[in-house]
Amino acid sequence: MSDILCRWLNVELRLSKTVDPRSISKDFANGYLIGEVLHKYQLQGDFDLFLKSNTANSKLNNFTLMEPTLQLLGVSLDLSMAQAVMREQHGAATRLLYQLFILLQKKRKAGLTGTAMEAMQPAATAFLHRVENDIYSERLRTVVKREADLKLQKIALKYEIKGREIYDKSVMAHFVEEQRRQKVQEEMRLQDIEKHRHARRKQHEMMTRIQTAVIQIPKPPPNRTLKALEKQQQNRKKQEAQKVHMEIAQFEKNRKKLSPAGGFGTSSLSAQHMSAFHSEAPRSHGSQLQRPEELAQANSEYIQKIRQRLEEDATARQQREKRRRHVLVEQLKAHEAQEEALREEQLVERLTRQSQLERRLAVQLMQLRQQKDVLRQNRVFRERQYQEQRLRDFQEALEREAALARQASLDHAEDTRKEIEVHDRIATERAQARYRKHSDSCREILEQIVDLATKAGEYRLLTGNLIPGKLMREWKELMFCGKPLYDSGSLEELPADPTPEQFIEVEKQEILNNQDYDEYMSMTGEWTWPEEGETKPPPSNNNILGHVVLRLQTIVNPPKPDTLPPFFPRFTLKACVLGKLFSGKTTCLTRIAKVHHIHILSANVLIQEALAAHQLGKLGRESPESCETLATKDIDQVEMDTQMEEESSQGSGPLAQEPQQQGAKKKPKLSVRAQHGAAVEKFLRKGRSVPDELLVDIAVEAIRAIPADSGWILDGFPVDLTQAKLLEKALGGSDTGKERKRRNKRSNLSVDSNAPKEPPPPSPVLDLALLLDVSDDHVLDRAAKQAYEEESSDLVGAGEESCAPAREHNVVIARDKSLEKRQIQHRITAFQDTWPKLEKWFSGKQSILMRLNAEMSEDMLFRKVESILYQAMMQSEKGEGVVLDSGKAPAVSTALVQVTPVAVPAPTESTSTLTQEGLTPPVKCSSSKSNSRSPKGSQSNIEKNTSEGKDVHLKLSKSGSGGAVGHSRTLSIASSFENSHGVTTSPTEPLAPTPGTTHWVYVDEPLPKEIPEYLVPYWENVCNSYVTNVKAVMQNLRTERILIIHHLFNIREEFKQYLRRPDLKQEFVSQWQQNYNSIPKDMRDDEETKAELHQRLDDLRERLWDICDKRKEEAGQERAAIMCDGWLEDHTAVLINHFSTLIQVEVDRFQDSLRLLRDYYTGMYKQVLSEAAPEFTCIPLLDIVALEEPGNQTDKSKSSERVTKSAGKRDCEGDEKKKTKVVPLIPRRPPSTEVASMKQKGFQDPDEKLLHDIYQTALTAINNMVSVEAAQREAEENEEAQQQMDRERLQRMSQASASAAAAAANSGKDKKKAGTKKKGPPSPAQEPSPPPAPEEDSEEVCKRAIRNKIRQEYAAALDHEDSAVKVRVELVKACALCMVRVLHRQAEQAFRTMEEWLGARFLSEMNSIDQLAEVVRHHIESAAKLQSELMLVCTDFFLNGDVRVVVSPPNPPRPAPLELPTDSTLTILQLEAFYRQLRKVAPTGVQCSTDFWEILQEITSLNMGTNALPDPWMHISESQLVELVSMLTQNTEMLDWRQFLLSAALPWPTPTLPQLLQVLARFKMEDTGATGSLTEEQYLKVELWFPSERALPIPEDLSEPLPYDRLANLRKFFFLLFADPDCSPARVDYVTMLLYFAAHPDPTQGFVRALSVVMGQPLRHQSSSRLLKSVPYMEEGLSESTELEEEVEPQGGPRGEEGVSIPALLRAICHGGAWGACQNRFHPNWKTPDEYKEDFVKVYRELGYKVEDKIPFSILSQHPVIQDLIEGSAQYQLIDIHRALQVQQSEGEPLMVS
């Protein structure tokens, strides 16, 4: 059944709450869901009055409302059933719901509504049901208690429990204290008895022993007799009786003091308390006091209980006395037995008749024995005390040690925490610095990207969305180089101390110049060949010129011999282990050294050993290790090591000078280690760190001491990149810095392709670089752990470690632990700073780096490192095996090289050529002798040797100033000459190579010393001048390009602005419109007038057309002026001059190269050089008279007045005055006679003709220089041929004259010829020559061959330079033509665009004039005025609707806003009328209810004209008026008419409590004088809880009034309602005003809100509200109370709220004029303020507070008196009169008082 009901309720009806079968009784206990079920079936019309809470009031309300409906359905809801449902009895709600389910299903099937069922019900039955309903309601109210009754019952129960607790405390306190005291006394008595018994026992024992000798009968003590004991017992009884009587009296006295004053005077505390409680209870609840008989009976019962308890105490006391007497009797019997025994002993003793002396002796013996026992016991006790003291001391020592250990642990933890904090701070700073660096980089990149985008956008605007590719490449280059795109400084006048912005601009220009220079040299980018022409590759390198320059530089600056790499024995492992501090390097390497016998080298250990060796050296003895090392070394090896150390330590200073000084002073020579120790000590004594060079030297020396075929590992070395490079140089001999400098050196214009290549980079000297990687936190943890272990452990074994013998690589070093601890952070930071560079060095350049995570155990780390080292050893062994297999022996070759005292230069091309030709180069060469000789001396030596008849090879080997290279070259030339004459020909000889190729053998004849010294700087100046001039031309071209772009854009924009210049058309149009509108209306309808107006319009149009034609003509003239201003011609000339300058640079370079080659080759076979031509070729420039733009003056001066001067002249002039020559100028425009001839030749543009002429001039100059050189070379050849012929003729003549004496000297000549043949080279020409042929000198033949080869090389080099310069000049001409054409094309495009703009604007203006004519003609034909202004602005025509030229009639004024009455709501005017009338009758605001009823009746019965009341007010009956007045009076005779007007002004926004407090705070801020009141001006400044001004929609129709702002007028009415008009000016008490607005449908909430306003802070009332009087506002009140609780909840409970004082309560209670005026003494709650104050004082005192204290409201609200006042505060109940009127009109029922 429950499932059926739940399905019906949840699925069919869909109640607001889901019903569960297990909670049906709980859900339906309050009756709300039953009412909702009835409402779903349209039977419960007043469902909105149901309450959803589970309070008693809600249940009573709900079951009262639904009972008639259930009776109508036929469900018998009696009192027992209602109670069962309310009390959630099992099955009660289910049975009721099942009945409803059945009946409602029948109703639905019958189709009856609630109204139909009521109509079908008989009248008698309906009347009976109403009677039963009234009886049911009354009985239900009596059975179901209200919330106030339940609350009062709880409070009464609480006070009753509290009274009982006070009673129990007051009655039982003394009894408990007495029992405790008696118990303590009893315990003390028992302890005393036990002590006395023990003492008596001991005394008895002593006395028995003493009395054995003395017979004495003691008398019994007087207090131990029976009479004395009985007397003592009686005295105790009397004292106890007196004590009990005193306690009873004291108890009665205390009870009287504790009972509250003002009671009934009874002796019972409970009765007094209850009577006082009931006297303080509210009289309104109808509670009755207890009767006096009942109180007396209760008192008697209480006294009876006390007496009974006293009797029980007396009985217990008697029992105790009996037991005490029994104990005393037993003690007396025992004492008598003892006395009897003593008597018997005395009798026995008397019978024995011992002598007195014996007894005395016995006593003395007994005393001695007793003393001995005492001494023994004291000694034992003292020993026990000593033992306990030692135990205590030992325990204290242990505790002290434990405390110290705990403190040390805490200190260690604190230090660790501080270290971690410091590390975290450093890490954070590094991370922030890294972040700032990256963010700055990103910001710079982003700014550069933005600059590139804006630059591109700017140039798209300038160039019409066509950005030149050259500009984009320049921007990209600047962006990639990190330079700004926009100019930040000016470079026109660069000062001596430029600014950073100017430096940046200089760098930008240099970057762009280099880019342009590279493009020019490679013929790419802008310098590519034009598409229409022939494409030629860039000129190749002139190898002959490169060889010449390289040889000259080698002669002037001979290369230094390369340093030989140092020699080291073979090692199986060369590695270094790096890592942070405490990463486990030393621990792991120590184990590896013990296991695998690998040498571990630590920088600290090596420094300590060096210092120790130095100290031993001072004492005159060496360390054993150094002595053994030096003894095992070879003498030669030691000398070689000393030389290498001196070479490597030249920069260190002390090491280079100390050995020499020691040798000079003849002192014993120290070892190298001792020398290093001395240098280290010197630096340390100065307070400086050991230099890296010295550290590397110490490490290298230690490596040298390691025996061969073993391995070594560097522990934590090197620590930075500098040490790594120094170590690489010391072990491998390579200098990376020099190599980088050599690579960075700029090459010349011509490079020798056969020059020796740079050697490949050497292999790394280390086999492995291992990094033990650990985190910083792990390092700190290890450091802290080690420090803690060292502090906690005992320093045991320090002496043994200090006395232990030092082993190799295992020296124990005393370290300062505190210093290491302080340096942890710095060393971690230093490692993080230096490691990135080291990582790049070992991983990038050498590729030997390996990483290993060292955050593991020692054994695991040892195994990992061991495996890595083993792999490195295997790889190194494999590499050495490969090297040995290739046939190289590095050790032997190195030793051989070291024995040779003189460095041998590297083999050159000539040496290889000699070997190829089968000749052996000389083994020895006296370079010192040949270098000391001059060219003339060498030539004389050659002639002398020739005259002496020596061999040619010997002569060549001893002569020449070019050194060994020159000799080898000469030898090769001689051999090639002999081969060319067929002396030693081979059938397989290849063809002769051409000059400049790979197999060509260059002529390297000796040169005079002055020639290389002159030509090398000459060529350097040539290169620098060429590069500088090319870059300058490129920079000028870039500037000119940007200037052209900006100028073309500027002329277009200026012309566009010129076209938009103002004109006088609008003035004519306005005047014509004014004249047209001035014509009367009747005349405009006349046809003649229309014809006249049309004629005037035609005249206006003609005039406007004339203005347009004139403007068009002026614009055309402006365009022609721009075209003919000469700017294009001038800048074309500037461009031509720039390209002419570039051609001049190429010609100068060709001329300088020609001079260099001529002087070089001439100097090899001539002693005196020929005189150079004094003039250089100059390319003419265009004559630029004047330029319009001032920015081009510098370009003109640079182009037209360029001064040329060769690099050779700058060097060779010396002390002479430098001469300059002005470049010839040619006119820009050719004469008229040349124009025709130019067109006949095919040149359309004179600029192209000028460029062609300049190009031809350059070619002519180049050809002239080449032809001059060819003629000079031909003249030299002819001269040599003539000399050869003369020499042959003279030789024949000498032979003919000497034929007569031939017989005499024949034998001598034969011998001489034979000797000469033996000394010559072997050749097949040993057959006897024919006698008539004269013998030619072989030296002359060799010289002639050399000269021929020189001429061949010179001619080839000259031809190469000729072709290269012609290609460059042709490219410059082609690019110049292309750029000039582009300039002309861009200018033509700009001029064409101007023409298009001009035509389009003229057409637009004509169209606008036609549109104007059409509009005016329409108005003329329609005879209407032109209301709007005619606007003819530029090319647009429109009617300006904002400006009307015809005066229009004014609009009627908008009516004033008027408030219309709605329903029963009174307008502001009606409220003000009410206020004036009521104030006139009752100025104080309080009025009698009868007078108010009469006034209200008069107002509602009369028609007051415009201020008539709404219909609900005008049709109200007399009985309804009485009900309305009764709602306002609240059972009093007086009422507050302000409260009535406030209710009549509804609806207005009801403020919440926070809003009231906020408005109060604003009022107080405005009230600067703290007067409590405000004027109207101040009041209007303050913002209330609703907005003072709202954005109301304004109607477009001016005849409609503006909307009425009711809230703004209500704000003013509120001031009028609550202000005091008697003051001048009127002022309003804002607190009183806010108390009126604190009213609430629930009076309890209203009182809490009012008290909160008085206190100035929110208060919270936790009690549940009663059944509200105004039922329709129930949900609103609940929502507001919930909102209030939510807003107040964050403040906390009573701890966070301020207390409430009595004045605040009085102001809240006594608010309202009706309360103060009402003096009805029969009303239960209405009192005077004094009476309220007295009641509040009593309440404060009952709650334990003083009168001036403040009680928290959460405590004060729990008091019954305050609760009654809160719940009965009707002045804070907000009454909705309008809803009451609507209810009574709709239902016709009388108004209910809520």
Coordinates of C-alpha atoms in Angstrom, one line a residue, residues 451-723:
D451 CA 58.4 46.1 -35.0
L452 CA 58.7 44.0 -38.1
A453 CA 54.9 43.8 -38.4
T454 CA 54.5 47.6 -38.0
K455 CA 57.4 48.3 -40.3
A456 CA 55.8 46.0 -42.9
G457 CA 52.5 47.8 -42.5
E458 CA 54.1 51.2 -42.7
Y459 CA 55.9 50.3 -45.9
R460 CA 52.8 48.7 -47.4
L461 CA 51.1 52.0 -46.9
L462 CA 54.1 53.8 -48.5
T463 CA 54.6 51.5 -51.4
G464 CA 51.0 50.4 -52.1
N465 CA 51.3 46.9 -50.6
L466 CA 54.5 46.2 -52.6
I467 CA 57.4 45.9 -50.1
P468 CA 60.7 45.5 -51.9
G469 CA 62.5 42.2 -51.3
K470 CA 65.7 44.0 -50.3
L471 CA 64.0 45.9 -47.5
M472 CA 62.5 42.6 -46.2
R473 CA 65.9 40.9 -46.2
E474 CA 67.4 43.9 -44.3
W475 CA 64.6 43.8 -41.7
K476 CA 65.1 40.0 -41.2
E477 CA 68.8 40.4 -40.9
L478 CA 68.4 43.1 -38.2
M479 CA 65.8 41.0 -36.4
F480 CA 68.0 37.9 -36.4
C481 CA 70.9 40.1 -35.1
G482 CA 68.7 41.4 -32.3
K483 CA 68.8 45.1 -33.4
P484 CA 65.8 47.4 -33.4
L485 CA 64.2 48.2 -36.8
Y486 CA 63.4 51.8 -36.0
D487 CA 66.1 54.4 -35.8
S488 CA 67.0 55.4 -32.3
G489 CA 69.7 57.9 -33.0
S490 CA 71.1 60.2 -35.6
L491 CA 74.4 59.5 -37.4
E492 CA 74.7 62.7 -39.4
E493 CA 77.1 64.3 -36.9
L494 CA 78.6 61.6 -34.8
P495 CA 80.3 63.1 -31.7
A496 CA 83.5 62.0 -30.2
D497 CA 81.6 60.3 -27.3
P498 CA 78.5 58.9 -29.0
T499 CA 75.5 57.8 -27.1
P500 CA 74.3 54.2 -26.7
E501 CA 71.6 54.8 -29.3
Q502 CA 74.2 56.1 -31.8
F503 CA 76.3 53.0 -31.1
I504 CA 73.3 50.8 -31.9
E505 CA 72.8 52.8 -35.2
V506 CA 76.4 52.3 -36.1
E507 CA 76.1 48.6 -35.5
K508 CA 73.0 48.4 -37.6
Q509 CA 74.7 50.2 -40.5
E510 CA 77.7 47.8 -40.2
I511 CA 75.3 44.8 -40.3
L512 CA 73.5 46.1 -43.3
N513 CA 76.8 47.0 -45.0
N514 CA 78.2 43.5 -44.5
Q515 CA 75.0 42.0 -45.9
D516 CA 75.1 44.2 -48.9
Y517 CA 78.9 43.6 -49.4
D518 CA 78.3 39.8 -49.2
E519 CA 75.5 40.0 -51.7
Y520 CA 77.6 42.1 -54.0
M521 CA 80.6 39.8 -53.8
S522 CA 78.4 36.7 -54.4
M523 CA 76.2 38.4 -56.9
T524 CA 73.0 37.4 -55.1
G525 CA 70.0 39.3 -53.8
E526 CA 69.9 42.8 -55.3
W527 CA 73.1 42.2 -57.3
T528 CA 71.8 39.3 -59.4
W529 CA 71.9 39.6 -63.2
P530 CA 68.8 41.1 -64.8
E531 CA 66.4 38.6 -66.4
E532 CA 66.6 40.1 -69.9
G533 CA 70.4 40.0 -70.0
E534 CA 73.0 37.3 -70.0
T535 CA 73.7 35.6 -66.6
K536 CA 77.3 35.2 -65.7
P537 CA 78.8 33.5 -62.6
P538 CA 80.8 35.4 -60.0
P539 CA 84.5 35.8 -60.9
S540 CA 86.5 32.9 -59.6
N541 CA 89.4 33.4 -57.2
N542 CA 92.7 34.5 -58.6
N543 CA 95.0 31.8 -57.3
I544 CA 98.1 33.5 -58.7
L545 CA 97.4 36.7 -56.9
G546 CA 96.5 34.7 -53.7
H547 CA 99.8 32.9 -53.9
V548 CA 101.7 36.2 -54.4
V549 CA 100.0 37.8 -51.4
L550 CA 100.6 34.7 -49.2
R551 CA 104.3 34.6 -50.2
L552 CA 104.7 38.3 -49.4
Q553 CA 103.0 37.9 -46.1
T554 CA 105.1 34.9 -45.3
I555 CA 108.3 36.7 -46.1
V556 CA 107.4 39.7 -44.0
N557 CA 105.8 37.8 -41.2
P558 CA 107.3 34.3 -41.2
P559 CA 105.1 31.7 -39.4
K560 CA 106.3 30.6 -36.0
P561 CA 107.2 26.9 -35.7
D562 CA 104.4 24.9 -34.0
T563 CA 105.0 23.8 -30.5
L564 CA 105.6 20.1 -30.1
P565 CA 103.0 18.2 -28.1
P566 CA 104.3 17.0 -24.7
F567 CA 105.3 13.5 -24.2
F568 CA 103.6 11.2 -21.8
P569 CA 103.8 7.5 -21.3
R570 CA 100.9 5.2 -22.3
F571 CA 98.0 5.2 -19.8
T572 CA 95.2 2.7 -19.7
L573 CA 92.7 5.2 -18.4
K574 CA 92.6 9.0 -18.4
A575 CA 89.5 10.3 -16.8
C576 CA 88.0 12.9 -14.5
V577 CA 85.1 12.6 -12.1
L578 CA 83.1 15.8 -11.4
G579 CA 80.2 16.6 -9.3
K580 CA 78.9 18.8 -6.5
L581 CA 80.1 18.7 -3.0
F582 CA 79.0 15.5 -1.1
S583 CA 78.1 13.8 -4.3
G584 CA 80.2 10.7 -3.4
K585 CA 83.2 11.3 -5.7
T586 CA 86.0 10.8 -3.1
T587 CA 84.4 7.9 -1.3
C588 CA 83.7 6.0 -4.6
L589 CA 87.1 6.8 -6.1
T590 CA 88.9 5.7 -2.9
R591 CA 87.3 2.3 -3.1
I592 CA 88.2 2.1 -6.8
A593 CA 91.8 2.9 -6.1
K594 CA 92.0 0.2 -3.5
V595 CA 90.4 -2.4 -5.7
H596 CA 91.8 -1.6 -9.1
H597 CA 95.0 0.3 -8.2
I598 CA 94.1 3.3 -10.2
H599 CA 95.8 6.5 -9.2
I600 CA 93.4 9.1 -7.9
L601 CA 94.6 12.7 -8.2
S602 CA 92.8 15.3 -6.0
A603 CA 93.7 19.0 -6.2
N604 CA 93.7 19.4 -2.4
V605 CA 95.9 16.4 -1.9
L606 CA 98.4 17.5 -4.6
I607 CA 98.6 21.0 -3.1
Q608 CA 99.2 19.6 0.4
E609 CA 102.0 17.3 -1.1
A610 CA 103.6 20.2 -2.9
L611 CA 103.6 22.3 0.3
A612 CA 105.1 19.4 2.2
A613 CA 107.8 18.9 -0.4
H614 CA 108.6 22.6 -0.2
Q615 CA 108.9 22.4 3.5
L616 CA 111.2 19.4 3.3
G617 CA 113.2 21.2 0.6
K618 CA 113.8 24.1 2.9
L619 CA 115.2 21.6 5.5
G620 CA 117.6 20.2 2.8
R621 CA 115.9 16.9 2.2
E622 CA 113.4 15.6 -0.3
S623 CA 110.3 13.6 0.3
P624 CA 110.7 9.9 -0.3
E625 CA 108.2 9.9 -3.0
S626 CA 109.8 12.7 -5.0
C627 CA 113.2 11.1 -4.6
E628 CA 112.0 7.8 -5.9
T629 CA 110.2 9.5 -8.7
L630 CA 113.3 11.5 -9.8
A631 CA 115.6 8.4 -9.4
T632 CA 113.5 6.3 -11.7
K633 CA 113.3 8.9 -14.4
D634 CA 115.8 9.0 -17.3
I635 CA 118.1 12.0 -17.5
D636 CA 117.0 12.9 -21.0
Q637 CA 113.4 12.6 -20.0
V638 CA 113.9 14.9 -17.0
E639 CA 115.6 17.5 -19.2
M640 CA 112.7 17.3 -21.6
D641 CA 110.2 17.6 -18.8
T642 CA 112.0 20.7 -17.5
Q643 CA 111.9 22.3 -20.9
M644 CA 108.2 21.6 -21.3
E645 CA 107.4 22.9 -17.9
E646 CA 109.4 26.1 -18.6
E647 CA 107.5 26.6 -21.9
S648 CA 104.1 25.9 -20.3
S649 CA 104.8 28.1 -17.3
Q650 CA 106.2 31.2 -19.0
G651 CA 103.1 33.2 -18.0
S652 CA 103.2 32.1 -14.4
G653 CA 106.3 34.1 -13.6
P654 CA 107.9 32.5 -10.5
L655 CA 108.4 29.1 -12.1
A656 CA 110.3 30.6 -15.0
Q657 CA 112.7 32.5 -12.9
E658 CA 113.4 30.4 -9.9
P659 CA 115.5 27.6 -11.6
Q660 CA 117.7 30.2 -13.2
Q661 CA 118.2 32.1 -10.0
Q662 CA 119.0 28.9 -8.1
G663 CA 121.5 27.9 -10.8
A664 CA 123.1 31.3 -10.7
K665 CA 123.5 31.1 -6.9
K666 CA 124.8 27.5 -7.2
K667 CA 122.2 26.3 -4.6
P668 CA 121.0 22.7 -4.5
K669 CA 118.2 22.3 -7.1
L670 CA 114.8 21.7 -5.7
S671 CA 112.4 19.3 -7.2
V672 CA 109.5 20.4 -9.5
R673 CA 107.0 19.6 -6.8
A674 CA 108.9 21.7 -4.2
Q675 CA 109.0 24.6 -6.7
H676 CA 105.3 24.3 -7.1
G677 CA 104.9 24.2 -3.4
A678 CA 106.9 27.4 -3.1
A679 CA 104.7 29.1 -5.6
V680 CA 101.6 27.9 -3.8
E681 CA 102.9 29.1 -0.5
K682 CA 103.7 32.5 -2.0
F683 CA 100.1 33.0 -3.2
L684 CA 98.6 31.7 0.0
R685 CA 100.7 34.0 2.1
K686 CA 99.4 36.9 0.1
G687 CA 95.8 35.9 0.8
R688 CA 95.2 35.0 -2.8
S689 CA 93.8 31.8 -4.4
V690 CA 96.1 29.5 -6.3
P691 CA 96.0 30.4 -10.0
D692 CA 94.6 27.9 -12.5
E693 CA 97.9 27.7 -14.4
L694 CA 99.7 26.6 -11.3
L695 CA 97.0 24.1 -10.4
V696 CA 97.3 22.6 -13.9
D697 CA 101.1 22.5 -13.6
I698 CA 100.8 20.6 -10.3
A699 CA 98.3 18.1 -11.8
V700 CA 100.5 17.6 -14.9
E701 CA 103.5 17.0 -12.7
A702 CA 101.6 14.4 -10.8
I703 CA 100.5 12.7 -14.0
R704 CA 104.1 12.6 -15.1
A705 CA 105.0 10.8 -11.9
I706 CA 102.5 8.0 -12.6
P707 CA 104.1 4.9 -14.2
A708 CA 103.2 3.8 -17.6
D709 CA 100.5 1.3 -18.4
S710 CA 98.4 2.4 -15.5
G711 CA 95.4 4.6 -15.2
W712 CA 94.6 7.9 -13.4
I713 CA 91.5 9.8 -12.5
L714 CA 91.1 13.4 -11.5
D715 CA 88.9 13.9 -8.5
G716 CA 86.8 17.0 -8.9
F717 CA 89.2 18.7 -11.3
P718 CA 88.8 20.7 -13.5
V719 CA 86.2 22.9 -11.9
D720 CA 85.7 25.5 -14.6
L721 CA 86.2 26.0 -18.3
T722 CA 89.5 27.8 -17.9
Q723 CA 91.1 24.9 -16.0

